[in-house]
């Protein structure tokens, strides 16, 4: 399998693991890189010192390239940018904002940058920077999301944007993988499916909640604040939906949402935790080792190609 992405990064499969806050640690990232994809440590709102430790751990666990996702809304963002530049990680992905003001520092450290864009408008602005590629993340994704579907967003970006496009949002199997390449992507990024792996250190309750999810089990809250987040429905989400309807203030949201992602990931709090997950949760039925997840996606991708071949 060869795409612009496998060639650029020297990896076996054009498959990124999304850098999920509180979820994507060195162990998960290294497992994905060792299995032929690109593992990504999720900096989330963590301190720079935590990110540095995870980079060092990942380097002990794999000799393959890996990346760090920088969540641009984090209060620790400056420190995290310094750490990834000092450590000279291979790849940085950015989310939840425009990474423009950090691009020069990344370039000086020769880091390949893949910003995440939820719209064509943002992708066009980002294209003016020296980026290695762009991640087109559709509204099916989990966590902080846009509202354009993956199907439309990837087609738009792949047609217009000159750098390679990575498709994200709603992909969890080989059919989705092949569909993304058919739309013009050179690779994919998957998040939710990697939560349900043996190497992922989240609470067992969180994994089980994803396994139980159906296609309408997730909802987006926080739209009234312009901070839309897709999660599995629970008591917390019902409360946030009510606040959206009533036009609650950012402070009121913060009061119940603060710490809720950690509560889900580490404590397995199914009622008051923020169980961030994409719509692809409906496609996930078992907990497997990372290597098996990736190999089954790739073999289903080849089967899908062969099935399509008969149609033309
Ligand atoms: O970043 C994500 N997903 C995330 S970040 C996250 S951590 C978090 N925790 C608590 C509350 C909120 C977030 C959980 N999930 N995905 C990438 C992504 N980036 N999706 C959408 C965007 C995005 C949005 C606006 C990127 C750029 C952007 O730019 C606005 C502008 O023009 O500056």
Coordinates of C-alpha atoms and ligand atoms in Angstrom, one line a residue:
X1 CA 0.0 0.0 0.0
X2 CA 1.5 3.3 -1.1
X3 CA 0.1 6.8 -0.9
X4 CA 1.7 10.3 -0.6
X5 CA 1.4 9.9 3.2
X6 CA 3.1 6.5 3.5
X7 CA 6.0 7.8 1.3
X8 CA 6.3 11.1 3.2
X9 CA 6.4 9.6 6.6
X10 CA 7.9 6.2 5.8
X11 CA 5.0 4.3 7.4
X12 CA 3.4 1.0 6.3
X13 CA -0.3 2.2 6.3
X14 CA -1.7 5.7 5.7
X15 CA -3.5 5.5 9.0
X16 CA -3.3 8.1 11.8
X17 CA -4.6 7.5 15.4
X18 CA -6.3 10.7 16.5
X19 CA -4.6 12.5 19.4
X20 CA -7.3 12.3 21.9
X21 CA -7.0 14.3 25.1
X22 CA -6.6 12.1 28.3
X23 CA -6.8 9.0 26.0
X24 CA -3.8 9.0 23.6
X25 CA -0.8 8.4 25.8
X26 CA 2.7 7.0 24.8
X27 CA 1.5 3.4 25.1
X28 CA -1.4 3.8 22.7
X29 CA 0.6 5.9 20.2
X30 CA 3.6 3.5 20.2
X31 CA 1.3 0.5 19.7
X32 CA -0.2 2.2 16.6
X33 CA 3.2 3.1 15.2
X34 CA 4.5 -0.4 15.8
X35 CA 1.5 -1.8 13.9
X36 CA 2.3 0.3 10.9
X37 CA 0.2 3.4 11.4
X38 CA 1.1 6.8 12.9
X39 CA 0.5 6.9 16.6
X40 CA -0.2 10.4 18.1
X41 CA 0.1 11.5 21.7
X42 CA -2.8 13.8 22.7
X43 CA -1.6 16.8 24.6
X44 CA -5.1 18.0 25.4
X45 CA -4.8 20.5 28.3
X46 CA -1.8 18.7 29.9
X47 CA 1.3 20.5 31.0
X48 CA 4.4 20.6 28.7
X49 CA 6.2 18.3 31.3
X50 CA 3.6 15.6 30.8
X51 CA 4.0 15.8 27.0
X52 CA 7.8 15.5 27.3
X53 CA 7.5 12.4 29.5
X54 CA 5.1 10.8 27.0
X55 CA 7.4 11.6 24.1
X56 CA 10.3 10.0 26.0
X57 CA 8.2 6.9 26.9
X58 CA 7.1 6.5 23.3
X59 CA 10.7 6.6 22.0
X60 CA 11.5 3.7 24.3
X61 CA 8.5 1.8 23.1
X62 CA 8.9 2.3 19.3
X63 CA 11.6 3.2 16.8
X64 CA 8.9 4.2 14.3
X65 CA 7.7 7.8 13.7
X66 CA 4.9 9.1 15.9
X67 CA 3.2 12.5 16.4
X68 CA 1.8 14.8 19.0
X69 CA -1.6 16.5 18.8
X70 CA -1.7 20.1 20.1
X71 CA -5.1 21.3 21.3
X72 CA -4.9 25.0 20.6
X73 CA -7.5 26.0 23.2
X74 CA -5.3 24.6 25.9
X75 CA -3.9 27.1 28.4
X76 CA -0.6 25.2 28.2
X77 CA -0.3 25.6 24.4
X78 CA 2.9 27.7 24.5
X79 CA 4.7 25.3 26.7
X80 CA 3.6 22.3 24.6
X81 CA 4.8 24.0 21.4
X82 CA 8.2 24.5 23.0
X83 CA 8.4 20.9 24.1
X84 CA 7.5 19.4 20.7
X85 CA 10.0 21.7 19.1
X86 CA 12.8 20.8 21.6
X87 CA 12.0 17.1 21.3
X88 CA 11.8 17.4 17.5
X89 CA 8.8 15.1 17.1
X90 CA 8.3 13.8 13.6
X91 CA 4.7 15.1 13.2
X92 CA 2.4 17.6 14.9
X93 CA -1.3 17.7 14.3
X94 CA -3.3 20.7 15.6
X95 CA -7.0 21.0 16.6
X96 CA -9.5 23.4 18.0
X97 CA -8.0 26.5 16.4
X98 CA -5.7 28.1 13.9
X99 CA -2.0 27.1 14.4
X100 CA -0.7 30.0 12.2
X101 CA 1.3 31.8 14.9
X102 CA 3.3 28.7 15.7
X103 CA 4.1 27.6 12.2
X104 CA 7.5 29.4 12.1
X105 CA 8.6 27.6 15.2
X106 CA 7.5 24.2 13.9
X107 CA 9.3 24.9 10.6
X108 CA 12.5 25.8 12.4
X109 CA 12.4 22.4 14.1
X110 CA 11.6 20.6 10.8
X111 CA 8.4 19.2 12.1
X112 CA 5.7 18.1 9.6
X113 CA 2.5 19.8 10.5
X114 CA -1.0 18.5 9.8
X115 CA -3.6 21.0 11.0
X116 CA -7.2 19.8 11.4
X117 CA -9.8 21.7 9.4
X118 CA -13.5 21.3 9.9
X119 CA -14.3 23.6 6.9
X120 CA -13.0 24.4 3.4
X121 CA -12.7 28.0 4.4
X122 CA -10.2 27.2 7.2
X123 CA -8.4 24.7 5.0
X124 CA -7.9 27.5 2.4
X125 CA -6.4 29.8 5.1
X126 CA -4.1 27.1 6.4
X127 CA -2.9 26.3 2.9
X128 CA -0.9 29.5 3.0
X129 CA 1.4 28.0 5.6
X130 CA 4.1 25.4 4.9
X131 CA 2.0 22.4 6.0
X132 CA 2.7 18.8 5.2
X133 CA -0.9 17.9 4.8
X134 CA -4.3 18.7 6.2
X135 CA -6.8 16.6 8.2
X136 CA -10.4 17.0 7.0
X137 CA -12.4 16.2 10.0
X138 CA -16.2 15.8 9.4
X139 CA -18.9 16.3 12.0
X140 CA -19.3 12.6 12.6
X141 CA -16.1 12.7 14.7
X142 CA -16.0 12.7 18.5
X143 CA -15.1 15.5 20.8
X144 CA -14.8 19.1 19.5
X145 CA -16.4 19.0 16.0
X146 CA -17.5 21.0 13.0
X147 CA -20.8 20.4 11.3
X148 CA -19.9 19.5 7.7
X149 CA -20.1 15.7 7.0
X150 CA -16.9 13.8 6.2
X151 CA -18.3 12.8 2.8
X152 CA -18.7 16.4 1.7
X153 CA -15.7 17.9 3.5
X154 CA -13.1 15.4 2.2
X155 CA -14.5 15.7 -1.4
X156 CA -14.2 19.5 -1.2
X157 CA -10.7 19.6 0.3
X158 CA -9.3 16.8 -1.9
X159 CA -10.4 18.6 -5.0
X160 CA -9.0 22.0 -4.1
X161 CA -6.2 21.7 -1.5
X162 CA -2.8 21.0 -3.0
X163 CA -1.3 19.2 0.1
X164 CA -2.4 15.6 0.9
X165 CA -5.7 15.3 2.7
X166 CA -6.3 12.9 5.6
X167 CA -9.9 12.0 6.1
X168 CA -11.3 11.9 9.7
X169 CA -14.7 11.4 11.3
X170 CA -17.0 8.4 11.0
X171 CA -14.3 6.0 9.9
X172 CA -13.7 2.8 11.9
X173 CA -13.4 0.0 9.3
X174 CA -11.9 -1.0 5.9
X175 CA -15.0 0.1 4.0
X176 CA -14.7 3.6 5.5
X177 CA -11.0 3.6 4.8
X178 CA -11.5 2.8 1.1
X179 CA -14.4 5.3 0.8
X180 CA -12.0 8.0 2.1
X181 CA -9.4 7.1 -0.5
X182 CA -12.1 7.1 -3.1
X183 CA -13.1 10.7 -2.2
X184 CA -9.5 11.7 -2.8
X185 CA -7.8 11.4 0.6
X186 CA -4.3 10.1 0.8
X187 CA -4.9 8.7 4.3
X188 CA -7.3 8.5 7.2
X189 CA -7.4 9.3 10.9
X190 CA -9.3 7.2 13.4
X191 CA -10.1 8.0 17.0
X192 CA -13.0 6.2 18.6
X193 CA -12.0 2.7 17.3
X194 CA -8.6 3.0 19.2
X195 CA -10.4 3.7 22.5
X196 CA -11.7 0.2 22.3
X197 CA -8.3 -1.5 22.2
X198 CA -6.4 -3.5 24.8
X199 CA -3.5 -1.0 24.8
X200 CA -5.8 2.0 25.5
X201 CA -5.6 3.0 29.1
X202 CA -9.1 4.4 29.5
X203 CA -11.5 3.0 32.2
X204 CA -13.2 -0.2 31.1
X205 CA -16.7 1.5 31.5
X206 CA -15.8 4.0 28.8
X207 CA -14.8 1.1 26.4
X208 CA -18.1 -0.8 27.2
X209 CA -20.2 2.3 26.6
X210 CA -18.7 2.7 23.1
X211 CA -19.3 -1.0 22.4
X212 CA -23.0 -0.6 23.3
X213 CA -23.5 2.6 21.2
X214 CA -25.9 2.7 18.3
X215 CA -25.9 5.1 15.4
X216 CA -27.9 7.8 17.3
X217 CA -26.2 7.3 20.7
X218 CA -24.0 10.4 20.4
X219 CA -25.1 14.1 20.4
X220 CA -23.4 17.5 20.0
X221 CA -23.7 19.9 23.0
X222 CA -22.2 23.3 23.5
X223 CA -23.5 24.7 20.1
X224 CA -24.9 27.9 21.9
X225 CA -21.3 28.6 23.0
X226 CA -19.7 27.9 19.7
X227 CA -17.9 25.0 21.3
X228 CA -19.6 22.0 19.9
X229 CA -18.6 18.6 21.4
X230 CA -19.9 15.2 20.4
X231 CA -20.3 12.7 23.2
X232 CA -22.3 9.6 24.1
X233 CA -25.7 10.6 25.7
X234 CA -25.9 10.5 29.5
X235 CA -27.0 12.6 32.4
X236 CA -24.3 15.2 31.8
X237 CA -25.3 15.6 28.2
X238 CA -29.0 16.0 29.1
X239 CA -28.0 18.8 31.5
X240 CA -25.8 20.4 28.9
X241 CA -28.6 20.2 26.3
X242 CA -30.9 22.0 28.7
X243 CA -28.3 24.7 29.2
X244 CA -27.9 25.0 25.4
X245 CA -31.7 25.6 25.1
X246 CA -31.7 28.1 28.0
X247 CA -28.7 30.0 26.7
X248 CA -26.5 29.4 29.8
X249 CA -23.3 31.4 30.2
X250 CA -19.8 30.0 29.5
X251 CA -19.2 30.0 33.2
X252 CA -22.3 27.9 33.9
X253 CA -21.2 25.4 31.3
X254 CA -17.7 25.4 32.7
X255 CA -19.0 24.6 36.2
X256 CA -20.4 21.2 35.1
X257 CA -18.2 20.4 32.1
X258 CA -14.8 21.1 33.8
X259 CA -13.1 17.9 34.6
X260 CA -15.8 15.8 33.0
X261 CA -13.5 14.2 30.4
X262 CA -11.0 13.1 33.0
X263 CA -14.0 11.8 35.0
X264 CA -15.0 9.6 32.1
X265 CA -11.6 8.4 31.1
X266 CA -10.0 7.8 34.5
X267 CA -13.0 7.2 36.8
X268 CA -15.3 5.5 34.3
X269 CA -18.2 7.8 35.4
X270 CA -20.9 6.9 33.0
X271 CA -23.4 9.5 34.3
X272 CA -21.4 12.6 34.8
X273 CA -18.4 11.9 32.6
X274 CA -17.9 13.4 29.2
X275 CA -17.8 10.2 27.1
X276 CA -16.5 11.8 23.9
X277 CA -17.0 9.5 21.0
X278 CA -17.7 9.7 17.3
X279 CA -20.7 8.3 15.4
X280 CA -18.5 5.4 14.3
X281 CA -19.0 4.0 17.9
X282 CA -22.0 2.2 16.3
X283 CA -19.5 0.3 14.1
X284 CA -17.3 -1.0 17.0
X285 CA -18.3 -4.3 18.6
X286 CA -15.2 -5.7 20.3
X287 CA -12.1 -4.8 22.2
X288 CA -9.0 -6.0 20.3
X289 CA -5.3 -5.4 20.4
X290 CA -4.2 -2.4 18.2
X291 CA -2.4 -4.6 15.8
X292 CA -5.5 -6.7 15.1
X293 CA -7.7 -3.6 14.6
X294 CA -5.3 -2.2 12.0
X295 CA -4.8 -5.5 10.2
X296 CA -8.5 -6.1 10.0
X297 CA -9.1 -2.5 8.6
X298 CA -6.4 -3.0 6.0
X299 CA -7.6 -6.5 4.9
X300 CA -11.2 -5.2 4.7
X301 CA -9.9 -2.3 2.6
X302 CA -8.5 -4.7 0.1
X303 CA -11.7 -6.8 0.0
X304 CA -13.6 -3.6 -0.6
X305 CA -11.4 -2.6 -3.5
X306 CA -11.9 -6.0 -5.0
X307 CA -15.7 -5.8 -4.5
X308 CA -15.7 -2.3 -6.2
X309 CA -13.6 -3.6 -9.1
X310 CA -16.5 -5.9 -10.1
X311 CA -18.7 -2.8 -10.6
X312 CA -16.6 -1.1 -13.2
Ligands
LIG1 O1 -9.8 19.1 18.4 C1 -10.6 18.3 18.0 N1 -11.3 17.5 18.9 C2 -11.2 17.6 20.2 S1 -10.2 18.6 21.1 C3 -10.9 18.0 22.5 S2 -10.3 18.6 24.1 C4 -11.7 19.5 24.6 N2 -12.0 19.3 25.9 C5 -13.0 20.0 26.4 C6 -13.8 20.8 25.6 C7 -13.5 21.0 24.3 C8 -12.4 20.3 23.8 C9 -11.8 17.1 22.3 N3 -12.0 16.9 21.0 N4 -10.7 18.0 16.7 C10 -10.1 18.8 15.7 C11 -11.0 19.9 15.4 N5 -10.5 21.1 15.2 N6 -12.3 19.9 15.2 C12 -12.7 21.2 14.9 C13 -11.5 21.9 14.9 C14 -11.4 23.3 14.6 C15 -12.3 24.3 15.0 C16 -12.1 25.6 14.7 C17 -10.2 23.7 14.0 C18 -9.9 25.0 13.8 C19 -10.9 26.0 14.1 O2 -10.5 27.2 13.8 C20 -11.3 28.3 14.1 C21 -10.6 29.5 13.7 O3 -10.9 30.0 12.6 O4 -9.6 29.9 14.4

